[in-house]
Short mmCIF file of C-alpha atoms in Angstrom, two decimals:
data_model
loop_
_atom_site.label_atom_id
_atom_site.label_comp_id
_atom_site.label_asym_id
_atom_site.label_seq_id
_atom_site.Cartn_x
_atom_site.Cartn_y
_atom_site.Cartn_z
CA MET A 1 -4.46 -18.54 -23.95
CA ARG A 2 -2.40 -15.77 -22.40
CA ILE A 3 1.27 -16.30 -21.53
CA GLU A 4 3.10 -13.80 -19.34
CA THR A 5 6.84 -14.06 -18.73
CA TYR A 6 8.74 -12.26 -15.99
CA PHE A 7 12.51 -12.23 -16.29
CA THR A 8 13.09 -11.66 -12.57
CA VAL A 9 11.16 -12.58 -9.44
CA ASP A 10 10.67 -8.93 -8.48
CA GLU A 11 8.71 -8.27 -11.69
CA ALA A 12 6.10 -10.89 -10.83
CA ASP A 13 3.10 -9.73 -8.78
CA PRO A 14 1.79 -12.58 -6.60
CA ALA A 15 -1.57 -10.83 -6.25
CA THR A 16 -2.32 -11.38 -9.95
CA MET A 17 -1.51 -15.10 -10.05
CA GLU A 18 -4.49 -16.66 -8.29
CA ALA A 19 -6.10 -18.21 -11.37
CA ALA A 20 -2.89 -18.77 -13.33
CA THR A 21 -0.77 -21.83 -13.97
CA VAL A 22 2.66 -20.71 -12.78
CA VAL A 23 5.84 -22.17 -14.23
CA VAL A 24 9.12 -21.45 -12.43
CA VAL A 25 12.35 -21.66 -14.41
CA ASP A 26 15.85 -21.74 -12.88
CA VAL A 27 17.89 -23.65 -15.44
CA VAL A 28 21.25 -23.06 -13.73
CA ARG A 29 20.43 -24.89 -11.54
CA ALA A 30 17.55 -25.24 -9.09
CA THR A 31 14.76 -26.49 -11.34
CA THR A 32 17.17 -28.73 -13.25
CA THR A 33 18.20 -30.26 -9.93
CA LEU A 34 14.60 -30.58 -8.68
CA VAL A 35 13.65 -32.49 -11.81
CA GLU A 36 16.72 -34.72 -11.51
CA ALA A 37 15.97 -35.53 -7.88
CA LEU A 38 12.32 -36.40 -8.43
CA ALA A 39 13.04 -38.42 -11.56
CA ASN A 40 15.52 -40.41 -9.48
CA GLY A 41 13.01 -41.30 -6.80
CA ALA A 42 13.01 -38.51 -4.22
CA ARG A 43 9.73 -38.53 -2.24
CA GLY A 44 9.31 -34.78 -2.22
CA ILE A 45 11.19 -31.50 -2.12
CA TYR A 46 10.59 -28.83 0.51
CA PRO A 47 11.90 -25.44 -0.70
CA THR A 48 12.88 -22.92 1.97
CA ALA A 49 13.96 -19.31 1.73
CA SER A 50 16.87 -19.52 4.17
CA THR A 51 19.43 -22.06 5.29
CA GLU A 52 18.31 -21.60 8.89
CA GLU A 53 14.74 -22.47 7.96
CA ALA A 54 16.01 -25.48 6.01
CA VAL A 55 17.89 -26.84 9.03
CA LYS A 56 14.87 -26.45 11.32
CA LEU A 57 12.52 -28.11 8.85
CA ALA A 58 14.87 -31.02 8.18
CA HIS A 59 15.13 -31.77 11.89
CA SER A 60 11.36 -31.52 12.37
CA LEU A 61 10.80 -33.99 9.51
CA GLY A 62 13.36 -36.42 10.89
CA ARG A 63 16.94 -36.57 9.71
CA GLU A 64 16.95 -40.35 9.20
CA ASP A 65 15.19 -39.99 5.82
CA THR A 66 15.60 -36.28 5.09
CA LEU A 67 18.48 -34.68 3.21
CA LEU A 68 19.55 -31.06 3.61
CA CYS A 69 20.34 -29.61 0.18
CA GLY A 70 21.36 -26.18 -1.01
CA GLU A 71 23.93 -23.67 -2.07
CA ARG A 72 25.03 -20.12 -1.63
CA LYS A 73 27.02 -18.47 -4.42
CA GLY A 74 26.99 -21.82 -6.22
CA SER A 75 28.76 -23.85 -3.54
CA LYS A 76 27.24 -26.37 -1.14
CA VAL A 77 26.23 -24.93 2.21
CA GLU A 78 28.59 -26.07 4.95
CA GLY A 79 27.08 -28.95 6.91
CA PHE A 80 24.47 -29.80 4.27
CA ASP A 81 24.22 -33.26 2.75
CA LEU A 82 24.05 -32.13 -0.87
CA GLY A 83 24.56 -28.92 -2.78
CA ASN A 84 22.67 -27.86 -5.91
CA SER A 85 24.54 -29.85 -8.55
CA PRO A 86 22.20 -32.12 -10.53
CA ARG A 87 25.08 -34.61 -10.73
CA GLU A 88 24.80 -35.18 -6.97
CA PHE A 89 21.14 -36.18 -7.07
CA THR A 90 21.56 -39.75 -8.24
CA ARG A 91 19.09 -42.53 -7.52
CA ALA A 92 21.50 -43.97 -4.97
CA ALA A 93 21.62 -40.65 -3.13
CA VAL A 94 17.98 -39.56 -3.12
CA GLU A 95 15.59 -42.47 -3.73
CA GLY A 96 12.94 -42.59 -1.01
CA LYS A 97 14.27 -39.46 0.69
CA ARG A 98 12.66 -36.14 1.50
CA LEU A 99 14.79 -33.20 0.41
CA VAL A 100 14.80 -29.83 2.12
CA MET A 101 16.33 -27.32 -0.28
CA SER A 102 17.47 -23.72 -0.14
CA THR A 103 19.17 -22.02 -3.08
CA THR A 104 20.25 -18.49 -3.91
CA ASN A 105 17.63 -17.80 -6.59
CA GLY A 106 15.35 -20.75 -7.28
CA THR A 107 13.62 -21.19 -3.95
CA ARG A 108 12.66 -17.51 -3.86
CA ALA A 109 10.97 -17.87 -7.25
CA LEU A 110 9.16 -20.98 -6.03
CA THR A 111 7.91 -19.10 -2.98
CA VAL A 112 6.40 -16.33 -5.12
CA GLY A 113 4.96 -18.85 -7.57
CA GLN A 114 2.93 -20.59 -4.86
CA HIS A 115 0.24 -17.95 -5.32
CA GLY A 116 -0.88 -19.55 -8.60
CA SER A 117 -3.54 -22.22 -9.01
CA ARG A 118 -0.74 -24.61 -10.02
CA LEU A 119 3.03 -24.31 -9.58
CA ILE A 120 5.23 -26.33 -11.91
CA PRO A 121 9.06 -26.27 -11.92
CA CYS A 122 10.50 -26.37 -15.44
CA ALA A 123 13.95 -26.94 -16.90
CA PHE A 124 15.18 -27.99 -20.29
CA THR A 125 15.40 -31.51 -18.88
CA ASN A 126 11.59 -31.79 -18.63
CA LEU A 127 10.57 -29.18 -21.20
CA GLY A 128 8.34 -31.43 -23.30
CA ALA A 129 6.44 -32.84 -20.35
CA VAL A 130 5.78 -29.39 -18.90
CA SER A 131 4.67 -27.95 -22.24
CA ALA A 132 2.13 -30.77 -22.61
CA SER A 133 0.91 -30.27 -19.04
CA VAL A 134 0.22 -26.53 -19.38
CA SER A 135 -1.04 -26.49 -22.96
CA GLY A 136 -4.70 -26.44 -21.93
CA ALA A 137 -4.39 -23.59 -19.43
CA ASP A 138 -6.16 -20.28 -20.02
CA ARG A 139 -3.34 -18.28 -18.46
CA VAL A 140 0.27 -19.24 -17.91
CA VAL A 141 2.73 -17.15 -15.90
CA ILE A 142 6.42 -18.00 -16.37
CA ILE A 143 8.69 -16.75 -13.60
CA CYS A 144 12.40 -16.79 -14.38
CA ALA A 145 14.45 -17.02 -11.19
CA GLY A 146 17.18 -14.83 -12.64
CA ARG A 147 20.48 -14.29 -10.92
CA GLU A 148 20.45 -12.31 -7.69
CA GLY A 149 17.63 -10.10 -8.92
CA ARG A 150 19.01 -9.67 -12.42
CA PHE A 151 18.10 -11.00 -15.85
CA SER A 152 19.45 -14.46 -16.70
CA MET A 153 19.86 -15.47 -20.34
CA ASP A 154 19.58 -19.21 -19.64
CA ASP A 155 16.20 -18.80 -17.94
CA ALA A 156 14.94 -16.56 -20.73
CA LEU A 157 15.99 -19.13 -23.32
CA CYS A 158 14.11 -21.90 -21.51
CA ALA A 159 11.01 -19.71 -21.18
CA GLY A 160 11.17 -19.02 -24.90
CA HIS A 161 11.45 -22.66 -25.88
CA LEU A 162 8.57 -23.51 -23.54
CA ILE A 163 6.39 -20.85 -25.17
CA ARG A 164 7.21 -22.09 -28.66
CA ARG A 165 6.44 -25.69 -27.69
CA VAL A 166 3.14 -24.77 -26.06
CA LEU A 167 1.96 -22.66 -28.97
CA GLY A 168 3.20 -24.64 -31.95
CA ASP A 169 1.40 -23.06 -34.90
CA SER A 170 -1.37 -21.55 -32.78
CA LYS A 171 -1.57 -17.99 -31.50
CA ALA A 172 -1.83 -16.59 -28.01
CA ASP A 173 -1.85 -13.31 -26.15
CA LEU A 174 1.79 -12.70 -25.12
CA ASN A 175 3.32 -9.95 -23.05
CA ASP A 176 6.50 -8.28 -24.32
CA ALA A 177 8.82 -10.51 -22.30
CA SER A 178 7.15 -13.62 -23.73
CA ARG A 179 7.63 -12.28 -27.26
CA ALA A 180 11.28 -11.51 -26.54
CA ALA A 181 11.93 -14.93 -25.01
CA SER A 182 10.25 -16.67 -27.94
CA ALA A 183 12.32 -14.65 -30.40
CA LEU A 184 15.52 -15.65 -28.57
CA ALA A 185 14.52 -19.31 -28.71
CA GLY A 186 13.98 -18.99 -32.43
CA PHE A 187 17.70 -18.70 -33.06
CA ARG A 188 19.38 -20.20 -30.01
CA LYS A 189 19.35 -23.76 -28.69
CA PRO A 190 20.52 -24.83 -25.22
CA THR A 191 24.13 -26.00 -25.31
CA ARG A 192 26.92 -26.12 -22.78
CA LYS A 193 28.78 -23.55 -24.87
CA PHE A 194 25.82 -21.17 -24.75
CA PHE A 195 25.48 -21.56 -20.99
CA GLU A 196 29.20 -21.06 -20.42
CA ALA A 197 28.81 -17.59 -21.94
CA THR A 198 26.10 -16.58 -19.44
CA ASP A 199 26.79 -15.02 -16.05
CA GLY A 200 25.49 -18.05 -14.18
CA GLY A 201 27.36 -20.51 -16.35
CA ARG A 202 30.65 -18.65 -16.01
CA ALA A 203 30.21 -18.60 -12.24
CA LEU A 204 29.86 -22.39 -12.20
CA VAL A 205 32.92 -22.85 -14.39
CA ASP A 206 34.89 -20.59 -12.05
CA ILE A 207 34.14 -22.83 -9.04
CA GLY A 208 34.80 -26.07 -10.89
CA LEU A 209 31.19 -27.08 -11.54
CA GLY A 210 31.07 -26.47 -15.28
CA ASP A 211 30.13 -30.09 -15.96
CA ASP A 212 26.71 -29.36 -14.46
CA LEU A 213 25.95 -27.42 -17.63
CA ASP A 214 25.87 -30.63 -19.68
CA ILE A 215 22.81 -31.77 -17.75
CA CYS A 216 21.27 -28.29 -17.71
CA ALA A 217 21.40 -28.25 -21.52
CA GLU A 218 19.94 -31.74 -22.07
CA VAL A 219 16.47 -31.30 -23.53
CA ASP A 220 13.82 -33.84 -22.46
CA ARG A 221 16.23 -35.90 -20.38
CA HIS A 222 13.21 -36.80 -18.25
CA HIS A 223 9.52 -37.05 -19.15
CA VAL A 224 8.19 -35.95 -15.76
CA VAL A 225 6.04 -33.18 -14.35
CA ALA A 226 6.25 -31.98 -10.75
CA GLU A 227 3.92 -29.67 -8.85
CA MET A 228 3.88 -27.88 -5.53
CA ARG A 229 1.25 -29.43 -3.26
CA ASP A 230 0.87 -28.36 0.37
CA GLN A 231 4.30 -26.70 0.34
CA VAL A 232 5.99 -29.80 -1.09
CA ILE A 233 7.10 -30.37 -4.68
CA VAL A 234 6.13 -33.87 -5.76
CA LEU A 235 6.09 -35.87 -8.97
CA THR A 236 2.66 -35.83 -10.61
CA SER A 237 3.44 -37.72 -13.84
CA ALA A 238 6.25 -39.79 -15.30
#
């Protein structure tokens, strides 16, 4: 097995991903929210790069059973139904709905990751399920969404814990970023306190959404795996 980690989207080369299982990580908060929505009964999630594209797609799908979701700079987009807080995506809010989503960092990473043979969103909340799902792959590419093109400690920590879970006591061919992420995970666990010290976590605290970090830090909250299929992220196991 070979595991390659890229700490920002710009580092990842889509042309090299064709035969790889791609895992996208955006702990604070897109992949955490995607997992929460699907675990609570959402039919599927349609990621879009822009808010304008999201609005057009939602109307083409039919607004009676489609929710517009997304954020810019952490806050809900004006006129959208939901933002990007996992606390919003309750069963009462999303069950049976299609969700069209656009976020600052996560949806861009998902767009790049579509070039792989499989695309799986990962957060701490479904870490165990994802690690089991990818453990038989020959090549895994982990794309960290980062924060506006920069390194994000929370994503790196999740990538590291995923690598350690996948490998266990076995060995694999790791690139330098995978080794660094795994080393970080060896002495840090996900906690709200840890996330509050990161750039992304502090930004959420500053806009009054610090409680989201409790969910972001909850390991194996859900035992589900989702995949991108025909441009839609759907639940594949629960």
